Short mmCIF file of C-alpha atoms in Angstrom, two decimals:
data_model
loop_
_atom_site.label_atom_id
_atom_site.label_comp_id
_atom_site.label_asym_id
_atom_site.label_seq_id
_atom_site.Cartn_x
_atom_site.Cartn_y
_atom_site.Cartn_z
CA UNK A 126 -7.15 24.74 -50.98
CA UNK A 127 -3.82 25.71 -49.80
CA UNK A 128 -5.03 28.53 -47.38
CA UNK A 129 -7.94 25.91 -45.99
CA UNK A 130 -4.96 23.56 -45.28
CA UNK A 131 -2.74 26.62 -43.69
CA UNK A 132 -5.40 27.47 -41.73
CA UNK A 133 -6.65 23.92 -40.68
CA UNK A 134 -3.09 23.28 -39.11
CA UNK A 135 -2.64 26.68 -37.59
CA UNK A 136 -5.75 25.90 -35.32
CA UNK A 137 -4.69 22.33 -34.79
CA UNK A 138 -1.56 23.90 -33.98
CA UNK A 139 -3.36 25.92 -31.65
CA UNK A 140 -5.41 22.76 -30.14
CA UNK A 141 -2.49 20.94 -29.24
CA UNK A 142 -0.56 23.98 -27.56
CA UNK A 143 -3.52 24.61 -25.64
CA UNK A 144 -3.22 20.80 -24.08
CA UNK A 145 0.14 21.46 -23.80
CA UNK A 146 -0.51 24.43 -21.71
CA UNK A 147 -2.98 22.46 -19.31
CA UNK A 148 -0.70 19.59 -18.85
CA UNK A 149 2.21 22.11 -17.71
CA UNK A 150 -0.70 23.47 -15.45
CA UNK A 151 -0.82 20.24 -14.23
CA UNK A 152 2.73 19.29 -13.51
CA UNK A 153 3.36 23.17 -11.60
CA UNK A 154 0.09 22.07 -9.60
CA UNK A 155 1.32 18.95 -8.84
CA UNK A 156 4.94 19.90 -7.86
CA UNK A 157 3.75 22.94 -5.85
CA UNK A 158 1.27 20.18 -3.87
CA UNK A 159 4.53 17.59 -3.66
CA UNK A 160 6.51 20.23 -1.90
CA UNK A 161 4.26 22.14 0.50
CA UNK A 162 1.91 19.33 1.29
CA UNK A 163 1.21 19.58 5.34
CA UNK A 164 0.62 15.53 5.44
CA UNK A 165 3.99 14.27 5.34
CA UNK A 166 5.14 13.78 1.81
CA UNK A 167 7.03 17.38 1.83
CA UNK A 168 9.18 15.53 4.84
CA UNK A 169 9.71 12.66 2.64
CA UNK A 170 10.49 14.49 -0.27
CA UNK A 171 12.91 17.14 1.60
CA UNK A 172 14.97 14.22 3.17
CA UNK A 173 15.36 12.04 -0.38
CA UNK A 174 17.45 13.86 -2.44
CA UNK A 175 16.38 11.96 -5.18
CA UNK A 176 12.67 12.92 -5.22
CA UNK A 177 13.83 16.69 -3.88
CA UNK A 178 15.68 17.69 -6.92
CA UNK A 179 12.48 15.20 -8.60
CA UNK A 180 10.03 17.66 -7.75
CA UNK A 181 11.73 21.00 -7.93
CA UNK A 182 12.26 19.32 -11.76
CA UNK A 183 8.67 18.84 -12.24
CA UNK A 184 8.15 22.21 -10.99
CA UNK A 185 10.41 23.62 -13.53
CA UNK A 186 8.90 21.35 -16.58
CA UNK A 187 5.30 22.02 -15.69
CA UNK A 188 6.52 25.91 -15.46
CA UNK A 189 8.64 25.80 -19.04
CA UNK A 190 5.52 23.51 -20.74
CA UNK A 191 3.03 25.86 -19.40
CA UNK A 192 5.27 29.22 -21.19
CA UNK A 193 6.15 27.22 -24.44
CA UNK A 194 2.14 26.51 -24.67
CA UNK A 195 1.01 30.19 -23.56
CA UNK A 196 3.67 31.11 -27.24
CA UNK A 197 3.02 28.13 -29.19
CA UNK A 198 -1.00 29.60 -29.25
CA UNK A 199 0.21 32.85 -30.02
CA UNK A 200 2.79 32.02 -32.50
CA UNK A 201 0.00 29.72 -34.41
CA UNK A 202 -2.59 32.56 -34.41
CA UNK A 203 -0.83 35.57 -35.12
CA UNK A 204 1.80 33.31 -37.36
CA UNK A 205 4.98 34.67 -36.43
CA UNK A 206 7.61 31.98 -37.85
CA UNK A 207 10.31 33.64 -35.49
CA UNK A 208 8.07 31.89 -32.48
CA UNK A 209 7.36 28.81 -34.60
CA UNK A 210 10.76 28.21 -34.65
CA UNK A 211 11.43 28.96 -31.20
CA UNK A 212 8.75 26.82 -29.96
CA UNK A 213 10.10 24.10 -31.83
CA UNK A 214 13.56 24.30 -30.79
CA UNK A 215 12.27 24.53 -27.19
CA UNK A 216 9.95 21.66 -27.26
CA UNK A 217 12.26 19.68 -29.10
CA UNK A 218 14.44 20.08 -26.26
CA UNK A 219 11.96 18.98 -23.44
CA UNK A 220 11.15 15.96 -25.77
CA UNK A 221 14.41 15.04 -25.61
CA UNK A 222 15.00 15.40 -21.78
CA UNK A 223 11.83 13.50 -20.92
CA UNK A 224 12.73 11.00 -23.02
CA UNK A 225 15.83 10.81 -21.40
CA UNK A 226 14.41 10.97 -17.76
CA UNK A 227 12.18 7.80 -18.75
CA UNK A 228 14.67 5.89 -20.03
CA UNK A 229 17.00 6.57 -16.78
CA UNK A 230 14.13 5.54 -14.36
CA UNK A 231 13.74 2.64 -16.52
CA UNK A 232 17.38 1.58 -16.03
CA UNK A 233 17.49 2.64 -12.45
CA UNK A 234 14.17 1.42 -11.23
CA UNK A 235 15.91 -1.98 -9.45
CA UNK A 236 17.00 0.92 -7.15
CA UNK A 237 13.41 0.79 -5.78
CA UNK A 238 12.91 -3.05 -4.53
CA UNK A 239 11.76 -4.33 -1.33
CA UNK A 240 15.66 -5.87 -0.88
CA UNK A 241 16.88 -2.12 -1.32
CA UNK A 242 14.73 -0.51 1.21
CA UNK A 243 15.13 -3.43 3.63
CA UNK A 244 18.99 -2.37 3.63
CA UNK A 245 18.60 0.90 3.62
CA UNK A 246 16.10 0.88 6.67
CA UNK A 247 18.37 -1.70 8.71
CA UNK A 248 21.68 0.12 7.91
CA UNK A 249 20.24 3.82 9.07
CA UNK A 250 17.25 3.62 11.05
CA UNK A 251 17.61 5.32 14.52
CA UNK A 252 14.17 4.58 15.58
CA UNK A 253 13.09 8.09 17.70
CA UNK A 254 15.71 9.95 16.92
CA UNK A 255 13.77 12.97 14.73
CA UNK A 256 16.80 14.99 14.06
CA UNK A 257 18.19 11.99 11.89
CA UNK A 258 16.38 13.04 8.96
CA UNK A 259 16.54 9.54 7.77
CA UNK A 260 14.95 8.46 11.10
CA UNK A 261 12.55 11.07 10.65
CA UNK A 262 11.24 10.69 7.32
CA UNK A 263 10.72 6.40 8.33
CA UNK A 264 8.73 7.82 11.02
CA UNK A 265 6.52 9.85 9.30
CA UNK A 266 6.09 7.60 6.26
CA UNK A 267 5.07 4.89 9.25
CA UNK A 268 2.48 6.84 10.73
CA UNK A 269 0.77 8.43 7.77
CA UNK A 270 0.23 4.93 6.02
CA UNK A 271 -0.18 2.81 9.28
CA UNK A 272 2.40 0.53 8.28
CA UNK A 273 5.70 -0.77 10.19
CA UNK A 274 9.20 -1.47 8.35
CA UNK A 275 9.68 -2.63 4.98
CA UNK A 276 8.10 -6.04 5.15
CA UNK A 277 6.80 -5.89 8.78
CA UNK A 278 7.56 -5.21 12.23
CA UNK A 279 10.48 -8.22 11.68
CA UNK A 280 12.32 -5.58 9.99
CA UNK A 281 13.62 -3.94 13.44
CA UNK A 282 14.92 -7.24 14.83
CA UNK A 283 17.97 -6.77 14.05
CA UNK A 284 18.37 -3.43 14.66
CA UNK A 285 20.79 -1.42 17.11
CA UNK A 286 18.47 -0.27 19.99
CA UNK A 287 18.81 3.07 21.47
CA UNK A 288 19.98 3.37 25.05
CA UNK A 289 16.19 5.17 25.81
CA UNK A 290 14.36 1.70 24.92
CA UNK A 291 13.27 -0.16 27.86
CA UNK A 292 11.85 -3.54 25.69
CA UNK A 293 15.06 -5.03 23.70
CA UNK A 294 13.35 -6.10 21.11
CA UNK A 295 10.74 -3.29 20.59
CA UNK A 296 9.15 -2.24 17.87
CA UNK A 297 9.29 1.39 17.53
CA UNK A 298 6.27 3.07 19.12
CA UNK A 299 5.01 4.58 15.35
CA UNK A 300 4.08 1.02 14.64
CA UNK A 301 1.65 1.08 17.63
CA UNK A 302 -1.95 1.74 16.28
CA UNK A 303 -3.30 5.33 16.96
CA UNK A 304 -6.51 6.32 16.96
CA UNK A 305 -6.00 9.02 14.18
CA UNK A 306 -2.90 8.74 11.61
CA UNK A 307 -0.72 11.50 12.54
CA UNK A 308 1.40 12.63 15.10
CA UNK A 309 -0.37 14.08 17.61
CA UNK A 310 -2.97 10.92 16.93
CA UNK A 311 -3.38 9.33 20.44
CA UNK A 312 -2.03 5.67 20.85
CA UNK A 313 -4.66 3.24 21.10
CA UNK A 314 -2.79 0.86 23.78
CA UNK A 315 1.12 1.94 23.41
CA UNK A 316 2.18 0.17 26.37
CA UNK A 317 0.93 -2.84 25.27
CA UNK A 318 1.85 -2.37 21.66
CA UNK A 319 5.86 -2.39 22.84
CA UNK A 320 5.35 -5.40 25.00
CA UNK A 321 4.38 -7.83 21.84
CA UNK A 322 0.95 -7.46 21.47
CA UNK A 323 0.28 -7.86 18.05
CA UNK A 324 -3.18 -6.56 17.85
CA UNK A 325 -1.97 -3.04 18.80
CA UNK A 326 0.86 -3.10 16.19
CA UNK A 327 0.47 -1.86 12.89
CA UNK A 328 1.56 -5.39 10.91
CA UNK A 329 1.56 -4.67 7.06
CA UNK A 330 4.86 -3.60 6.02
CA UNK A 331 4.83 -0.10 4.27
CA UNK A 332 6.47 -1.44 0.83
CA UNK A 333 3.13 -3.23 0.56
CA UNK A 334 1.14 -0.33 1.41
CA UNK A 335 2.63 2.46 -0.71
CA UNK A 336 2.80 0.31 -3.67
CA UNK A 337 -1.19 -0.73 -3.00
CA UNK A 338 -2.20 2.83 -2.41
CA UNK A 339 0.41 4.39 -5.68
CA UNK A 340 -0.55 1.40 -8.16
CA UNK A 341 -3.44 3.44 -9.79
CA UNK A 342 -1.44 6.48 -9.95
CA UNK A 343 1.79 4.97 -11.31
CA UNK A 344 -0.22 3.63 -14.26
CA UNK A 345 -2.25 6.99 -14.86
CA UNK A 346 1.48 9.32 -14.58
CA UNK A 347 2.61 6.60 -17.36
CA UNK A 348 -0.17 7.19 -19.49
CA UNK A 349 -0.21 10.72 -19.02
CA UNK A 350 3.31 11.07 -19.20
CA UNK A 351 3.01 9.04 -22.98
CA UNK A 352 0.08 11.48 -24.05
CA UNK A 353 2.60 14.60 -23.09
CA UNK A 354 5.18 12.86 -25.47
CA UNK A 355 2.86 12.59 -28.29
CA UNK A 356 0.76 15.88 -28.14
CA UNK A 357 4.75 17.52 -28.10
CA UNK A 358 5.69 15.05 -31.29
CA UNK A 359 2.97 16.45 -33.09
CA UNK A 360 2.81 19.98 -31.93
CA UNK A 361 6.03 19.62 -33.28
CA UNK A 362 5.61 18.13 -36.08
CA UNK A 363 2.69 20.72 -36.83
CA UNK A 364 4.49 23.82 -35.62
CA UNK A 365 7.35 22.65 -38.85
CA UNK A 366 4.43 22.22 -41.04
CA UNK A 367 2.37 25.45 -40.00
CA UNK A 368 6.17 27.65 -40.54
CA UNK A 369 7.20 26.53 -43.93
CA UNK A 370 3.13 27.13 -45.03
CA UNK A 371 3.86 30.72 -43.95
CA UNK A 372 4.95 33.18 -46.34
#
């Protein structure tokens, strides 16, 4: 009975490194696609340092999860207690830092309100000025999601104008509509667009948008990000088990 039971829990040991090793597949796929995605989100993500050093982190927990599940297999098959143990230590550890990270963002998230971003845009923005990486990384997120300011094109009221803008209370031209969203996307009536004609402007403020388009994702990265916690609590929990069963 006791070697059915050793044996039971070194293949559930197994099972649960093995998800663990697909969901650090997952995070290395999704941090490489964060950072050398050609649509705009690597300029976003190179001029926040916050979400930089956010996905070069999910780069390296996706990388360390994807190593400690590669061992934890082989250290539940071949039962080697000297890997047990270090796969516990280790995974004990990334427990512990994720747990950490989640509480942080959890304490911190005010930091991402419509009120903060407001400030932030009116206090920076520099409208076509693309070596202001600030400027630059507005202007892209505009573009890609079709979207103008925070809250709306009201946003740039009260913003300094650059000596270059002929309309003094222009909106900046990526709020004008194009025909494609991107860059090189031709303008569907720009000179119109700058001159107050609203059905040529791109209206919806981008807060609106991003959180519309990243609701079903948010919701799916918490629940995946709770299933990482608790296949890790019990490979955890089995790897102790499987190493004091081994003689």
């Amino acid at each position: 009975m006791e070697g059915d039971c050793l044996s039971c829990m070194k293949y559930l040991m197994f099972l649960f490194n093995f998800f663990i090793f697909l969901g650090g597949a997952c995070l290395l796929g999704l941090g490489i696609w964060v950072i050398v995605d050609p649509t705009g989100f690597r300029e976003i993500v190179a001029a926040n340092p916050l979400l930089f050093t956010g996905a070069y982190i999910m780069l390296a927990m996706g990388a360390m999860l994807f190593l400690l599940g590669f061992l934890g297999c082989c250290g539940a098959i071949r039962e080697n207690k000297c890997l047990l143990l270090f796969f516990f230590m280790f995974i004990l550890l990334i427990f512990l830092a994720e747990l950490s990270a989640a509480i942080l963002a959890f304490i911190f998230r005010e930091n991402l309100t419509r009120e903060f971003f407001t400030k932030e845009l009116k206090k920076h923005y520099q409208r076509n000025n693309d070596t202001d990486v600030f400027s630059s990384t507005w202007n892209s997120v505009m573009i890609t999601f079709a979207c103008c300011g925070v809250n709306g094109p009201e946003d740039f009221e009260d913003i300094r104008h650059l000596p270059y803008s002929s309309l003094e209370k222009a909106i900046p031209e990526v709020c004008c509509q194009r025909e494609l969203q991107s860059r090189e996307g031709m303008f569907v009536n720009k000179e119109a667009c700058l001159e107050g004609i609203e059905r040529f402007q791109n209206r919806q403020g981008c807060y609106t948008v991003i959180l519309n388009s990243f609701e079903t994702y948010v919701y799916l990265a918490g629940a995946l990000a709770i299933g990482v916690l608790a296949i890790e609590l019990f490979a955890m929990i089995f790897a102790m088990c499987l190493f004091r069963g081994i003689q």
